[in-house]
mmCIF file with all atom_site columns, C-alpha atoms in Angstrom:
data_model
loop_
_atom_site.group_PDB
_atom_site.id
_atom_site.type_symbol
_atom_site.label_atom_id
_atom_site.label_alt_id
_atom_site.label_comp_id
_atom_site.label_asym_id
_atom_site.label_entity_id
_atom_site.label_seq_id
_atom_site.pdbx_PDB_ins_code
_atom_site.Cartn_x
_atom_site.Cartn_y
_atom_site.Cartn_z
_atom_site.occupancy
_atom_site.B_iso_or_equiv
_atom_site.pdbx_formal_charge
_atom_site.auth_seq_id
_atom_site.auth_comp_id
_atom_site.auth_asym_id
_atom_site.auth_atom_id
_atom_site.pdbx_PDB_model_num
ATOM 1   C CA . MET A 1 1   ? 33.457 -76.194 -22.605 1.00 0.00 ? 1   MET A CA 1
ATOM 2   C CA . ILE A 1 2   ? 33.601 -79.903 -21.874 1.00 0.00 ? 2   ILE A CA 1
ATOM 3   C CA . PRO A 1 3   ? 35.339 -80.832 -25.153 1.00 0.00 ? 3   PRO A CA 1
ATOM 4   C CA . VAL A 1 4   ? 37.820 -77.898 -24.516 1.00 0.00 ? 4   VAL A CA 1
ATOM 5   C CA . ALA A 1 5   ? 38.632 -79.367 -21.110 1.00 0.00 ? 5   ALA A CA 1
ATOM 6   C CA . TYR A 1 6   ? 39.590 -82.600 -22.640 1.00 0.00 ? 6   TYR A CA 1
ATOM 7   C CA . ASP A 1 7   ? 41.643 -81.231 -25.473 1.00 0.00 ? 7   ASP A CA 1
ATOM 8   C CA . ASN A 1 8   ? 45.074 -82.492 -26.385 1.00 0.00 ? 8   ASN A CA 1
ATOM 9   C CA . ALA A 1 9   ? 47.236 -79.988 -24.778 1.00 0.00 ? 9   ALA A CA 1
ATOM 10  C CA . LYS A 1 10  ? 51.025 -80.032 -25.120 1.00 0.00 ? 10  LYS A CA 1
ATOM 11  C CA . ALA A 1 11  ? 53.733 -78.095 -23.221 1.00 0.00 ? 11  ALA A CA 1
ATOM 12  C CA . THR A 1 12  ? 55.989 -75.604 -25.019 1.00 0.00 ? 12  THR A CA 1
ATOM 13  C CA . THR A 1 13  ? 59.614 -74.683 -24.295 1.00 0.00 ? 13  THR A CA 1
ATOM 14  C CA . LYS A 1 14  ? 58.546 -71.247 -23.163 1.00 0.00 ? 14  LYS A CA 1
ATOM 15  C CA . PRO A 1 15  ? 55.928 -71.019 -20.388 1.00 0.00 ? 15  PRO A CA 1
ATOM 16  C CA . GLN A 1 16  ? 52.482 -69.541 -21.504 1.00 0.00 ? 16  GLN A CA 1
ATOM 17  C CA . LEU A 1 17  ? 51.747 -67.266 -18.682 1.00 0.00 ? 17  LEU A CA 1
ATOM 18  C CA . PRO A 1 18  ? 48.236 -65.976 -17.923 1.00 0.00 ? 18  PRO A CA 1
ATOM 19  C CA . VAL A 1 19  ? 48.985 -62.257 -17.878 1.00 0.00 ? 19  VAL A CA 1
ATOM 20  C CA . ALA A 1 20  ? 45.873 -60.130 -18.290 1.00 0.00 ? 20  ALA A CA 1
ATOM 21  C CA . LYS A 1 21  ? 47.596 -57.431 -20.577 1.00 0.00 ? 21  LYS A CA 1
ATOM 22  C CA . THR A 1 22  ? 48.723 -60.045 -23.217 1.00 0.00 ? 22  THR A CA 1
ATOM 23  C CA . LEU A 1 23  ? 45.301 -61.844 -23.057 1.00 0.00 ? 23  LEU A CA 1
ATOM 24  C CA . VAL A 1 24  ? 43.511 -58.671 -23.645 1.00 0.00 ? 24  VAL A CA 1
ATOM 25  C CA . LEU A 1 25  ? 45.822 -57.785 -26.582 1.00 0.00 ? 25  LEU A CA 1
ATOM 26  C CA . GLN A 1 26  ? 45.303 -61.200 -28.145 1.00 0.00 ? 26  GLN A CA 1
ATOM 27  C CA . SER A 1 27  ? 41.527 -60.904 -27.655 1.00 0.00 ? 27  SER A CA 1
ATOM 28  C CA . LEU A 1 28  ? 41.533 -57.410 -29.331 1.00 0.00 ? 28  LEU A CA 1
ATOM 29  C CA . PHE A 1 29  ? 43.654 -58.848 -32.222 1.00 0.00 ? 29  PHE A CA 1
ATOM 30  C CA . TYR A 1 30  ? 41.112 -61.638 -32.949 1.00 0.00 ? 30  TYR A CA 1
ATOM 31  C CA . GLY A 1 31  ? 38.146 -59.385 -32.434 1.00 0.00 ? 31  GLY A CA 1
ATOM 32  C CA . LEU A 1 32  ? 39.346 -56.469 -34.553 1.00 0.00 ? 32  LEU A CA 1
ATOM 33  C CA . VAL A 1 33  ? 40.752 -58.509 -37.416 1.00 0.00 ? 33  VAL A CA 1
ATOM 34  C CA . GLN A 1 34  ? 37.718 -60.818 -37.630 1.00 0.00 ? 34  GLN A CA 1
ATOM 35  C CA . ALA A 1 35  ? 35.435 -57.723 -37.420 1.00 0.00 ? 35  ALA A CA 1
ATOM 36  C CA . GLY A 1 36  ? 37.154 -56.065 -40.422 1.00 0.00 ? 36  GLY A CA 1
ATOM 37  C CA . LEU A 1 37  ? 37.199 -59.201 -42.388 1.00 0.00 ? 37  LEU A CA 1
ATOM 38  C CA . SER A 1 38  ? 33.556 -59.902 -41.559 1.00 0.00 ? 38  SER A CA 1
ATOM 39  C CA . LEU A 1 39  ? 32.532 -56.468 -42.528 1.00 0.00 ? 39  LEU A CA 1
ATOM 40  C CA . MET A 1 40  ? 34.471 -56.727 -45.972 1.00 0.00 ? 40  MET A CA 1
ATOM 41  C CA . PHE A 1 41  ? 32.817 -60.087 -46.625 1.00 0.00 ? 41  PHE A CA 1
ATOM 42  C CA . ILE A 1 42  ? 29.246 -58.976 -45.762 1.00 0.00 ? 42  ILE A CA 1
ATOM 43  C CA . PHE A 1 43  ? 29.347 -55.788 -47.755 1.00 0.00 ? 43  PHE A CA 1
ATOM 44  C CA . SER A 1 44  ? 31.162 -57.389 -50.653 1.00 0.00 ? 44  SER A CA 1
ATOM 45  C CA . MET A 1 45  ? 28.263 -59.942 -50.766 1.00 0.00 ? 45  MET A CA 1
ATOM 46  C CA . ALA A 1 46  ? 25.710 -57.016 -50.431 1.00 0.00 ? 46  ALA A CA 1
ATOM 47  C CA . HIS A 1 47  ? 27.087 -55.662 -53.760 1.00 0.00 ? 47  HIS A CA 1
ATOM 48  C CA . ASN A 1 48  ? 27.629 -59.036 -55.482 1.00 0.00 ? 48  ASN A CA 1
ATOM 49  C CA . ARG A 1 49  ? 26.952 -58.550 -59.280 1.00 0.00 ? 49  ARG A CA 1
ATOM 50  C CA . ASN A 1 50  ? 25.063 -61.813 -59.214 1.00 0.00 ? 50  ASN A CA 1
ATOM 51  C CA . PRO A 1 51  ? 21.599 -60.927 -57.834 1.00 0.00 ? 51  PRO A CA 1
ATOM 52  C CA . ASN A 1 52  ? 21.043 -64.498 -56.754 1.00 0.00 ? 52  ASN A CA 1
ATOM 53  C CA . ASP A 1 53  ? 24.057 -64.401 -54.369 1.00 0.00 ? 53  ASP A CA 1
ATOM 54  C CA . ALA A 1 54  ? 23.682 -60.850 -53.152 1.00 0.00 ? 54  ALA A CA 1
ATOM 55  C CA . ILE A 1 55  ? 22.214 -60.047 -49.725 1.00 0.00 ? 55  ILE A CA 1
ATOM 56  C CA . ASP A 1 56  ? 20.159 -56.892 -48.837 1.00 0.00 ? 56  ASP A CA 1
ATOM 57  C CA . VAL A 1 57  ? 21.881 -55.266 -45.760 1.00 0.00 ? 57  VAL A CA 1
ATOM 58  C CA . ASP A 1 58  ? 19.831 -52.085 -46.190 1.00 0.00 ? 58  ASP A CA 1
ATOM 59  C CA . LYS A 1 59  ? 16.454 -53.952 -45.551 1.00 0.00 ? 59  LYS A CA 1
ATOM 60  C CA . CYS A 1 60  ? 18.111 -56.402 -43.309 1.00 0.00 ? 60  CYS A CA 1
ATOM 61  C CA . ASP A 1 61  ? 15.533 -58.996 -44.171 1.00 0.00 ? 61  ASP A CA 1
ATOM 62  C CA . GLY A 1 62  ? 15.454 -62.568 -43.012 1.00 0.00 ? 62  GLY A CA 1
ATOM 63  C CA . GLU A 1 63  ? 17.949 -63.865 -45.600 1.00 0.00 ? 63  GLU A CA 1
ATOM 64  C CA . ALA A 1 64  ? 20.537 -61.176 -44.602 1.00 0.00 ? 64  ALA A CA 1
ATOM 65  C CA . ARG A 1 65  ? 20.004 -61.873 -40.895 1.00 0.00 ? 65  ARG A CA 1
ATOM 66  C CA . GLY A 1 66  ? 20.490 -65.622 -41.481 1.00 0.00 ? 66  GLY A CA 1
ATOM 67  C CA . PHE A 1 67  ? 23.462 -64.990 -43.576 1.00 0.00 ? 67  PHE A CA 1
ATOM 68  C CA . ILE A 1 68  ? 25.154 -62.834 -41.029 1.00 0.00 ? 68  ILE A CA 1
ATOM 69  C CA . TRP A 1 69  ? 24.100 -65.160 -38.046 1.00 0.00 ? 69  TRP A CA 1
ATOM 70  C CA . PHE A 1 70  ? 25.626 -68.247 -39.694 1.00 0.00 ? 70  PHE A CA 1
ATOM 71  C CA . HIS A 1 71  ? 28.840 -66.437 -40.671 1.00 0.00 ? 71  HIS A CA 1
ATOM 72  C CA . LEU A 1 72  ? 29.304 -65.349 -37.100 1.00 0.00 ? 72  LEU A CA 1
ATOM 73  C CA . VAL A 1 73  ? 28.724 -68.855 -35.729 1.00 0.00 ? 73  VAL A CA 1
ATOM 74  C CA . MET A 1 74  ? 31.352 -70.283 -38.101 1.00 0.00 ? 74  MET A CA 1
ATOM 75  C CA . VAL A 1 75  ? 33.886 -67.544 -37.315 1.00 0.00 ? 75  VAL A CA 1
ATOM 76  C CA . THR A 1 76  ? 33.450 -68.189 -33.546 1.00 0.00 ? 76  THR A CA 1
ATOM 77  C CA . GLU A 1 77  ? 33.691 -71.936 -33.843 1.00 0.00 ? 77  GLU A CA 1
ATOM 78  C CA . LEU A 1 78  ? 36.677 -71.987 -36.177 1.00 0.00 ? 78  LEU A CA 1
ATOM 79  C CA . MET A 1 79  ? 38.729 -69.543 -33.976 1.00 0.00 ? 79  MET A CA 1
ATOM 80  C CA . ILE A 1 80  ? 38.669 -72.144 -31.278 1.00 0.00 ? 80  ILE A CA 1
ATOM 81  C CA . PHE A 1 81  ? 41.235 -74.050 -33.252 1.00 0.00 ? 81  PHE A CA 1
ATOM 82  C CA . SER A 1 82  ? 43.433 -71.036 -33.839 1.00 0.00 ? 82  SER A CA 1
ATOM 83  C CA . VAL A 1 83  ? 43.450 -69.876 -30.164 1.00 0.00 ? 83  VAL A CA 1
ATOM 84  C CA . ARG A 1 84  ? 44.373 -73.369 -28.880 1.00 0.00 ? 84  ARG A CA 1
ATOM 85  C CA . ALA A 1 85  ? 47.388 -73.940 -31.335 1.00 0.00 ? 85  ALA A CA 1
ATOM 86  C CA . PRO A 1 86  ? 50.662 -72.373 -30.082 1.00 0.00 ? 86  PRO A CA 1
ATOM 87  C CA . ARG A 1 87  ? 52.002 -72.312 -33.619 1.00 0.00 ? 87  ARG A CA 1
ATOM 88  C CA . PHE A 1 88  ? 50.324 -72.473 -37.236 1.00 0.00 ? 88  PHE A CA 1
ATOM 89  C CA . VAL A 1 89  ? 47.254 -74.659 -36.813 1.00 0.00 ? 89  VAL A CA 1
ATOM 90  C CA . LEU A 1 90  ? 48.409 -77.172 -39.420 1.00 0.00 ? 90  LEU A CA 1
ATOM 91  C CA . LEU A 1 91  ? 51.711 -77.574 -37.681 1.00 0.00 ? 91  LEU A CA 1
ATOM 92  C CA . SER A 1 92  ? 50.374 -77.836 -33.982 1.00 0.00 ? 92  SER A CA 1
ATOM 93  C CA . PRO A 1 93  ? 49.271 -80.903 -32.191 1.00 0.00 ? 93  PRO A CA 1
ATOM 94  C CA . PRO A 1 94  ? 45.739 -81.971 -33.492 1.00 0.00 ? 94  PRO A CA 1
ATOM 95  C CA . PRO A 1 95  ? 42.814 -81.368 -31.369 1.00 0.00 ? 95  PRO A CA 1
ATOM 96  C CA . SER A 1 96  ? 40.846 -84.073 -29.644 1.00 0.00 ? 96  SER A CA 1
ATOM 97  C CA . MET A 1 97  ? 38.026 -85.722 -31.489 1.00 0.00 ? 97  MET A CA 1
ATOM 98  C CA . TYR A 1 98  ? 35.593 -84.498 -28.982 1.00 0.00 ? 98  TYR A CA 1
ATOM 99  C CA . LEU A 1 99  ? 36.619 -80.805 -29.805 1.00 0.00 ? 99  LEU A CA 1
ATOM 100 C CA . VAL A 1 100 ? 36.540 -81.468 -33.467 1.00 0.00 ? 100 VAL A CA 1
ATOM 101 C CA . GLY A 1 101 ? 33.233 -83.181 -33.388 1.00 0.00 ? 101 GLY A CA 1
ATOM 102 C CA . SER A 1 102 ? 31.640 -80.465 -31.156 1.00 0.00 ? 102 SER A CA 1
ATOM 103 C CA . VAL A 1 103 ? 32.774 -77.648 -33.479 1.00 0.00 ? 103 VAL A CA 1
ATOM 104 C CA . PHE A 1 104 ? 31.851 -79.241 -36.693 1.00 0.00 ? 104 PHE A CA 1
ATOM 105 C CA . SER A 1 105 ? 28.463 -80.262 -35.325 1.00 0.00 ? 105 SER A CA 1
ATOM 106 C CA . THR A 1 106 ? 27.739 -76.681 -34.385 1.00 0.00 ? 106 THR A CA 1
ATOM 107 C CA . ILE A 1 107 ? 28.709 -75.509 -37.807 1.00 0.00 ? 107 ILE A CA 1
ATOM 108 C CA . ILE A 1 108 ? 26.517 -78.100 -39.462 1.00 0.00 ? 108 ILE A CA 1
ATOM 109 C CA . LEU A 1 109 ? 23.530 -77.501 -37.289 1.00 0.00 ? 109 LEU A CA 1
ATOM 110 C CA . GLY A 1 110 ? 24.071 -73.775 -37.974 1.00 0.00 ? 110 GLY A CA 1
ATOM 111 C CA . GLY A 1 111 ? 24.142 -74.257 -41.621 1.00 0.00 ? 111 GLY A CA 1
ATOM 112 C CA . LEU A 1 112 ? 20.956 -76.351 -41.537 1.00 0.00 ? 112 LEU A CA 1
ATOM 113 C CA . LEU A 1 113 ? 19.195 -73.845 -39.348 1.00 0.00 ? 113 LEU A CA 1
ATOM 114 C CA . ALA A 1 114 ? 20.167 -70.989 -41.614 1.00 0.00 ? 114 ALA A CA 1
ATOM 115 C CA . GLY A 1 115 ? 19.056 -72.701 -44.765 1.00 0.00 ? 115 GLY A CA 1
ATOM 116 C CA . LEU A 1 116 ? 15.911 -74.489 -43.450 1.00 0.00 ? 116 LEU A CA 1
ATOM 117 C CA . LEU A 1 117 ? 14.213 -72.096 -41.091 1.00 0.00 ? 117 LEU A CA 1
ATOM 118 C CA . GLN A 1 118 ? 11.607 -70.112 -42.842 1.00 0.00 ? 118 GLN A CA 1
ATOM 119 C CA . MET A 1 119 ? 12.479 -66.575 -40.964 1.00 0.00 ? 119 MET A CA 1
ATOM 120 C CA . TRP A 1 120 ? 15.928 -67.032 -42.827 1.00 0.00 ? 120 TRP A CA 1
ATOM 121 C CA . THR A 1 121 ? 16.093 -69.446 -45.632 1.00 0.00 ? 121 THR A CA 1
ATOM 122 C CA . VAL A 1 122 ? 19.540 -68.576 -46.659 1.00 0.00 ? 122 VAL A CA 1
ATOM 123 C CA . PRO A 1 123 ? 20.350 -70.038 -50.208 1.00 0.00 ? 123 PRO A CA 1
ATOM 124 C CA . GLY A 1 124 ? 22.853 -72.939 -50.473 1.00 0.00 ? 124 GLY A CA 1
ATOM 125 C CA . ALA A 1 125 ? 25.039 -70.773 -52.655 1.00 0.00 ? 125 ALA A CA 1
ATOM 126 C CA . ASP A 1 126 ? 25.385 -68.196 -49.918 1.00 0.00 ? 126 ASP A CA 1
ATOM 127 C CA . ILE A 1 127 ? 26.118 -70.866 -47.280 1.00 0.00 ? 127 ILE A CA 1
ATOM 128 C CA . GLY A 1 128 ? 28.952 -72.107 -49.718 1.00 0.00 ? 128 GLY A CA 1
ATOM 129 C CA . TRP A 1 129 ? 30.328 -68.701 -49.952 1.00 0.00 ? 129 TRP A CA 1
ATOM 130 C CA . ILE A 1 130 ? 30.348 -68.398 -46.163 1.00 0.00 ? 130 ILE A CA 1
ATOM 131 C CA . ILE A 1 131 ? 32.250 -71.618 -45.762 1.00 0.00 ? 131 ILE A CA 1
ATOM 132 C CA . LEU A 1 132 ? 34.867 -70.833 -48.418 1.00 0.00 ? 132 LEU A CA 1
ATOM 133 C CA . PHE A 1 133 ? 35.425 -67.361 -46.966 1.00 0.00 ? 133 PHE A CA 1
ATOM 134 C CA . ASN A 1 134 ? 35.742 -68.574 -43.434 1.00 0.00 ? 134 ASN A CA 1
ATOM 135 C CA . VAL A 1 135 ? 38.148 -71.265 -44.251 1.00 0.00 ? 135 VAL A CA 1
ATOM 136 C CA . ALA A 1 136 ? 40.449 -68.804 -46.038 1.00 0.00 ? 136 ALA A CA 1
ATOM 137 C CA . ALA A 1 137 ? 40.083 -66.113 -43.387 1.00 0.00 ? 137 ALA A CA 1
ATOM 138 C CA . PHE A 1 138 ? 40.823 -68.757 -40.731 1.00 0.00 ? 138 PHE A CA 1
ATOM 139 C CA . LEU A 1 139 ? 44.254 -69.552 -42.296 1.00 0.00 ? 139 LEU A CA 1
ATOM 140 C CA . VAL A 1 140 ? 45.066 -65.907 -42.886 1.00 0.00 ? 140 VAL A CA 1
ATOM 141 C CA . VAL A 1 141 ? 44.285 -64.904 -39.343 1.00 0.00 ? 141 VAL A CA 1
ATOM 142 C CA . ASP A 1 142 ? 46.146 -67.976 -37.906 1.00 0.00 ? 142 ASP A CA 1
ATOM 143 C CA . LEU A 1 143 ? 49.320 -67.028 -39.674 1.00 0.00 ? 143 LEU A CA 1
ATOM 144 C CA . ALA A 1 144 ? 48.872 -63.401 -38.636 1.00 0.00 ? 144 ALA A CA 1
ATOM 145 C CA . LYS A 1 145 ? 48.455 -64.659 -34.923 1.00 0.00 ? 145 LYS A CA 1
ATOM 146 C CA . ILE A 1 146 ? 52.091 -65.895 -34.965 1.00 0.00 ? 146 ILE A CA 1
ATOM 147 C CA . LEU A 1 147 ? 53.488 -62.556 -36.093 1.00 0.00 ? 147 LEU A CA 1
ATOM 148 C CA . PHE A 1 148 ? 51.263 -60.604 -33.463 1.00 0.00 ? 148 PHE A CA 1
ATOM 149 C CA . ARG A 1 149 ? 52.425 -63.053 -30.742 1.00 0.00 ? 149 ARG A CA 1
ATOM 150 C CA . LYS A 1 150 ? 56.143 -62.246 -31.571 1.00 0.00 ? 150 LYS A CA 1
ATOM 151 C CA . MET A 1 151 ? 55.278 -58.448 -31.477 1.00 0.00 ? 151 MET A CA 1
ATOM 152 C CA . ILE A 1 152 ? 53.911 -58.612 -27.816 1.00 0.00 ? 152 ILE A CA 1
ATOM 153 C CA . GLY A 1 153 ? 56.457 -61.150 -26.552 1.00 0.00 ? 153 GLY A CA 1
ATOM 154 C CA . GLU A 1 154 ? 54.137 -64.173 -26.336 1.00 0.00 ? 154 GLU A CA 1
ATOM 155 C CA . GLU A 1 155 ? 55.843 -66.565 -28.827 1.00 0.00 ? 155 GLU A CA 1
ATOM 156 C CA . PRO A 1 156 ? 55.517 -69.801 -27.073 1.00 0.00 ? 156 PRO A CA 1
ATOM 157 C CA . GLY A 1 157 ? 58.461 -71.624 -28.598 1.00 0.00 ? 157 GLY A CA 1
ATOM 158 C CA . ASP A 1 158 ? 58.740 -75.204 -29.823 1.00 0.00 ? 158 ASP A CA 1
ATOM 159 C CA . VAL A 1 159 ? 56.090 -77.763 -28.806 1.00 0.00 ? 159 VAL A CA 1
ATOM 160 C CA . ILE A 1 160 ? 57.404 -80.698 -26.551 1.00 0.00 ? 160 ILE A CA 1
ATOM 161 C CA . ALA A 1 161 ? 55.725 -83.531 -28.382 1.00 0.00 ? 161 ALA A CA 1
ATOM 162 C CA . SER A 1 162 ? 56.644 -86.289 -25.886 1.00 0.00 ? 162 SER A CA 1
ATOM 163 C CA . ASP A 1 163 ? 55.997 -86.747 -22.127 1.00 0.00 ? 163 ASP A CA 1
ATOM 164 C CA . GLU A 1 164 ? 58.884 -89.241 -21.726 1.00 0.00 ? 164 GLU A CA 1
ATOM 165 C CA . LEU A 1 165 ? 61.969 -88.461 -19.704 1.00 0.00 ? 165 LEU A CA 1
ATOM 166 C CA . LEU A 1 166 ? 64.956 -87.580 -21.696 1.00 0.00 ? 166 LEU A CA 1
ATOM 167 C CA . THR A 1 167 ? 68.148 -89.500 -21.538 1.00 0.00 ? 167 THR A CA 1
ATOM 168 C CA . PRO A 1 168 ? 71.014 -87.020 -20.520 1.00 0.00 ? 168 PRO A CA 1
ATOM 169 C CA . LYS A 1 169 ? 73.547 -86.562 -23.189 1.00 0.00 ? 169 LYS A CA 1
ATOM 170 C CA . THR A 1 170 ? 77.201 -86.278 -22.692 1.00 0.00 ? 170 THR A CA 1
ATOM 171 C CA . ARG A 1 171 ? 78.068 -82.586 -22.751 1.00 0.00 ? 171 ARG A CA 1
ATOM 172 C CA . THR A 1 172 ? 81.175 -80.465 -22.171 1.00 0.00 ? 172 THR A CA 1
ATOM 173 C CA . GLU A 1 173 ? 81.312 -77.978 -19.249 1.00 0.00 ? 173 GLU A CA 1
ATOM 174 C CA . THR A 1 174 ? 81.113 -75.202 -21.925 1.00 0.00 ? 174 THR A CA 1
ATOM 175 C CA . GLN A 1 175 ? 77.867 -76.610 -23.362 1.00 0.00 ? 175 GLN A CA 1
ATOM 176 C CA . LYS A 1 176 ? 76.412 -76.877 -19.869 1.00 0.00 ? 176 LYS A CA 1
ATOM 177 C CA . THR A 1 177 ? 77.283 -73.295 -19.060 1.00 0.00 ? 177 THR A CA 1
ATOM 178 C CA . VAL A 1 178 ? 75.704 -72.067 -22.317 1.00 0.00 ? 178 VAL A CA 1
ATOM 179 C CA . GLN A 1 179 ? 72.519 -74.052 -21.855 1.00 0.00 ? 179 GLN A CA 1
ATOM 180 C CA . LYS A 1 180 ? 72.295 -72.925 -18.227 1.00 0.00 ? 180 LYS A CA 1
ATOM 181 C CA . GLY A 1 181 ? 72.519 -69.460 -19.258 1.00 0.00 ? 181 GLY A CA 1
ATOM 182 C CA . GLU A 1 182 ? 69.769 -69.822 -21.777 1.00 0.00 ? 182 GLU A CA 1
ATOM 183 C CA . ARG A 1 183 ? 67.436 -71.438 -19.184 1.00 0.00 ? 183 ARG A CA 1
ATOM 184 C CA . TYR A 1 184 ? 68.183 -68.499 -16.949 1.00 0.00 ? 184 TYR A CA 1
ATOM 185 C CA . ARG A 1 185 ? 67.141 -65.999 -19.674 1.00 0.00 ? 185 ARG A CA 1
ATOM 186 C CA . THR A 1 186 ? 63.945 -67.952 -20.419 1.00 0.00 ? 186 THR A CA 1
ATOM 187 C CA . HIS A 1 187 ? 63.202 -67.811 -16.756 1.00 0.00 ? 187 HIS A CA 1
ATOM 188 C CA . ARG A 1 188 ? 63.777 -64.120 -16.337 1.00 0.00 ? 188 ARG A CA 1
ATOM 189 C CA . ALA A 1 189 ? 61.745 -63.476 -19.369 1.00 0.00 ? 189 ALA A CA 1
ATOM 190 C CA . SER A 1 190 ? 58.850 -65.484 -17.901 1.00 0.00 ? 190 SER A CA 1
ATOM 191 C CA . ILE A 1 191 ? 58.603 -63.796 -14.462 1.00 0.00 ? 191 ILE A CA 1
ATOM 192 C CA . VAL A 1 192 ? 55.148 -62.340 -13.797 1.00 0.00 ? 192 VAL A CA 1
ATOM 193 C CA . ARG A 1 193 ? 55.273 -58.923 -12.376 1.00 0.00 ? 193 ARG A CA 1
ATOM 194 C CA . GLU A 1 194 ? 53.706 -58.445 -9.062  1.00 0.00 ? 194 GLU A CA 1
ATOM 195 C CA . SER A 1 195 ? 50.985 -56.133 -10.416 1.00 0.00 ? 195 SER A CA 1
ATOM 196 C CA . ASP A 1 196 ? 49.808 -59.029 -12.510 1.00 0.00 ? 196 ASP A CA 1
ATOM 197 C CA . ARG A 1 197 ? 49.913 -61.486 -9.573  1.00 0.00 ? 197 ARG A CA 1
ATOM 198 C CA . CYS A 1 198 ? 48.367 -59.434 -6.847  1.00 0.00 ? 198 CYS A CA 1
ATOM 199 C CA . HIS A 1 199 ? 45.055 -57.661 -7.147  1.00 0.00 ? 199 HIS A CA 1
ATOM 200 C CA . CYS A 1 200 ? 43.782 -55.562 -4.228  1.00 0.00 ? 200 CYS A CA 1
ATOM 201 C CA . VAL A 1 201 ? 39.857 -55.465 -3.913  1.00 0.00 ? 201 VAL A CA 1
ATOM 202 C CA . GLU A 1 202 ? 38.208 -52.976 -1.618  1.00 0.00 ? 202 GLU A CA 1
ATOM 203 C CA . VAL A 1 203 ? 34.507 -53.164 -0.732  1.00 0.00 ? 203 VAL A CA 1
ATOM 204 C CA . LYS A 1 204 ? 33.257 -49.733 0.318   1.00 0.00 ? 204 LYS A CA 1
ATOM 205 C CA . SER A 1 205 ? 30.144 -49.663 2.518   1.00 0.00 ? 205 SER A CA 1
ATOM 206 C CA . LYS A 1 206 ? 28.834 -46.248 1.049   1.00 0.00 ? 206 LYS A CA 1
ATOM 207 C CA . SER A 1 207 ? 29.415 -44.503 -2.219  1.00 0.00 ? 207 SER A CA 1
ATOM 208 C CA . GLY A 1 208 ? 28.032 -42.062 -4.844  1.00 0.00 ? 208 GLY A CA 1
ATOM 209 C CA . LEU A 1 209 ? 26.410 -45.010 -6.663  1.00 0.00 ? 209 LEU A CA 1
ATOM 210 C CA . PRO A 1 210 ? 23.686 -46.156 -4.134  1.00 0.00 ? 210 PRO A CA 1
ATOM 211 C CA . GLY A 1 211 ? 21.976 -48.488 -6.632  1.00 0.00 ? 211 GLY A CA 1
ATOM 212 C CA . PHE A 1 212 ? 25.146 -50.310 -7.730  1.00 0.00 ? 212 PHE A CA 1
ATOM 213 C CA . PHE A 1 213 ? 25.378 -53.907 -6.415  1.00 0.00 ? 213 PHE A CA 1
ATOM 214 C CA . SER A 1 214 ? 22.118 -53.254 -4.489  1.00 0.00 ? 214 SER A CA 1
ATOM 215 C CA . LEU A 1 215 ? 20.113 -56.412 -3.922  1.00 0.00 ? 215 LEU A CA 1
ATOM 216 C CA . GLY A 1 216 ? 17.033 -54.628 -2.501  1.00 0.00 ? 216 GLY A CA 1
ATOM 217 C CA . GLY A 1 217 ? 17.396 -55.779 1.065   1.00 0.00 ? 217 GLY A CA 1
ATOM 218 C CA . ASP A 1 218 ? 19.676 -55.663 4.241   1.00 0.00 ? 218 ASP A CA 1
ATOM 219 C CA . THR A 1 219 ? 22.731 -57.473 2.908   1.00 0.00 ? 219 THR A CA 1
ATOM 220 C CA . LEU A 1 220 ? 26.400 -56.824 2.941   1.00 0.00 ? 220 LEU A CA 1
ATOM 221 C CA . MET A 1 221 ? 26.205 -56.020 -0.591  1.00 0.00 ? 221 MET A CA 1
ATOM 222 C CA . ASP A 1 222 ? 23.608 -53.337 -0.312  1.00 0.00 ? 222 ASP A CA 1
ATOM 223 C CA . ASN A 1 223 ? 24.628 -49.567 -0.505  1.00 0.00 ? 223 ASN A CA 1
ATOM 224 C CA . GLY A 1 224 ? 28.133 -50.387 -1.703  1.00 0.00 ? 224 GLY A CA 1
ATOM 225 C CA . PHE A 1 225 ? 30.257 -51.231 -4.598  1.00 0.00 ? 225 PHE A CA 1
ATOM 226 C CA . VAL A 1 226 ? 33.460 -53.167 -5.242  1.00 0.00 ? 226 VAL A CA 1
ATOM 227 C CA . SER A 1 227 ? 36.300 -51.064 -6.369  1.00 0.00 ? 227 SER A CA 1
#
């Protein structure tokens, strides 16, 4: 979390709003797409014609568990770069060295644990297949991310590369009116609904779920639940 907090963040021409619905949709996109790709990869490796590279998912032995574990570690770490990038990852502002170092350190450590721990001992060839597949899948998912964000109206727009003040250019009254109208349209499209800004929480003293939120004593949270 510390490297993420010190990442190189850049503003975009369209505000990125913390709306729960779009955040959940994007989470579902990453989760479902990566789950489908992971299942395809794991079962294709299970039926690999080369017995040296195949994994036994039926017995789920140590090698298979280590294979799946390292694959999931690499998927999770690489997705950090996709989520943080407003556009295609190779065209977006680069991440900070702290973030790059933490992600790749975790991947390297995970690969060493998967290959060296006796309870897993994943072969080096399988680790290589995991790395190749994840790099290719990462680029595919990152491209699909751009299309998905357009579909749900979350396209961030162009990245504002500089923090310096812009020197006003000479414009005609017509140009000023047109650009003012474009700003208003962006503003209206970026308004957050009241239902996304206000959340009412009611704490009931008694309910049909007596054990829910019970702390086992005479406290404000006993015999009640948050709705």
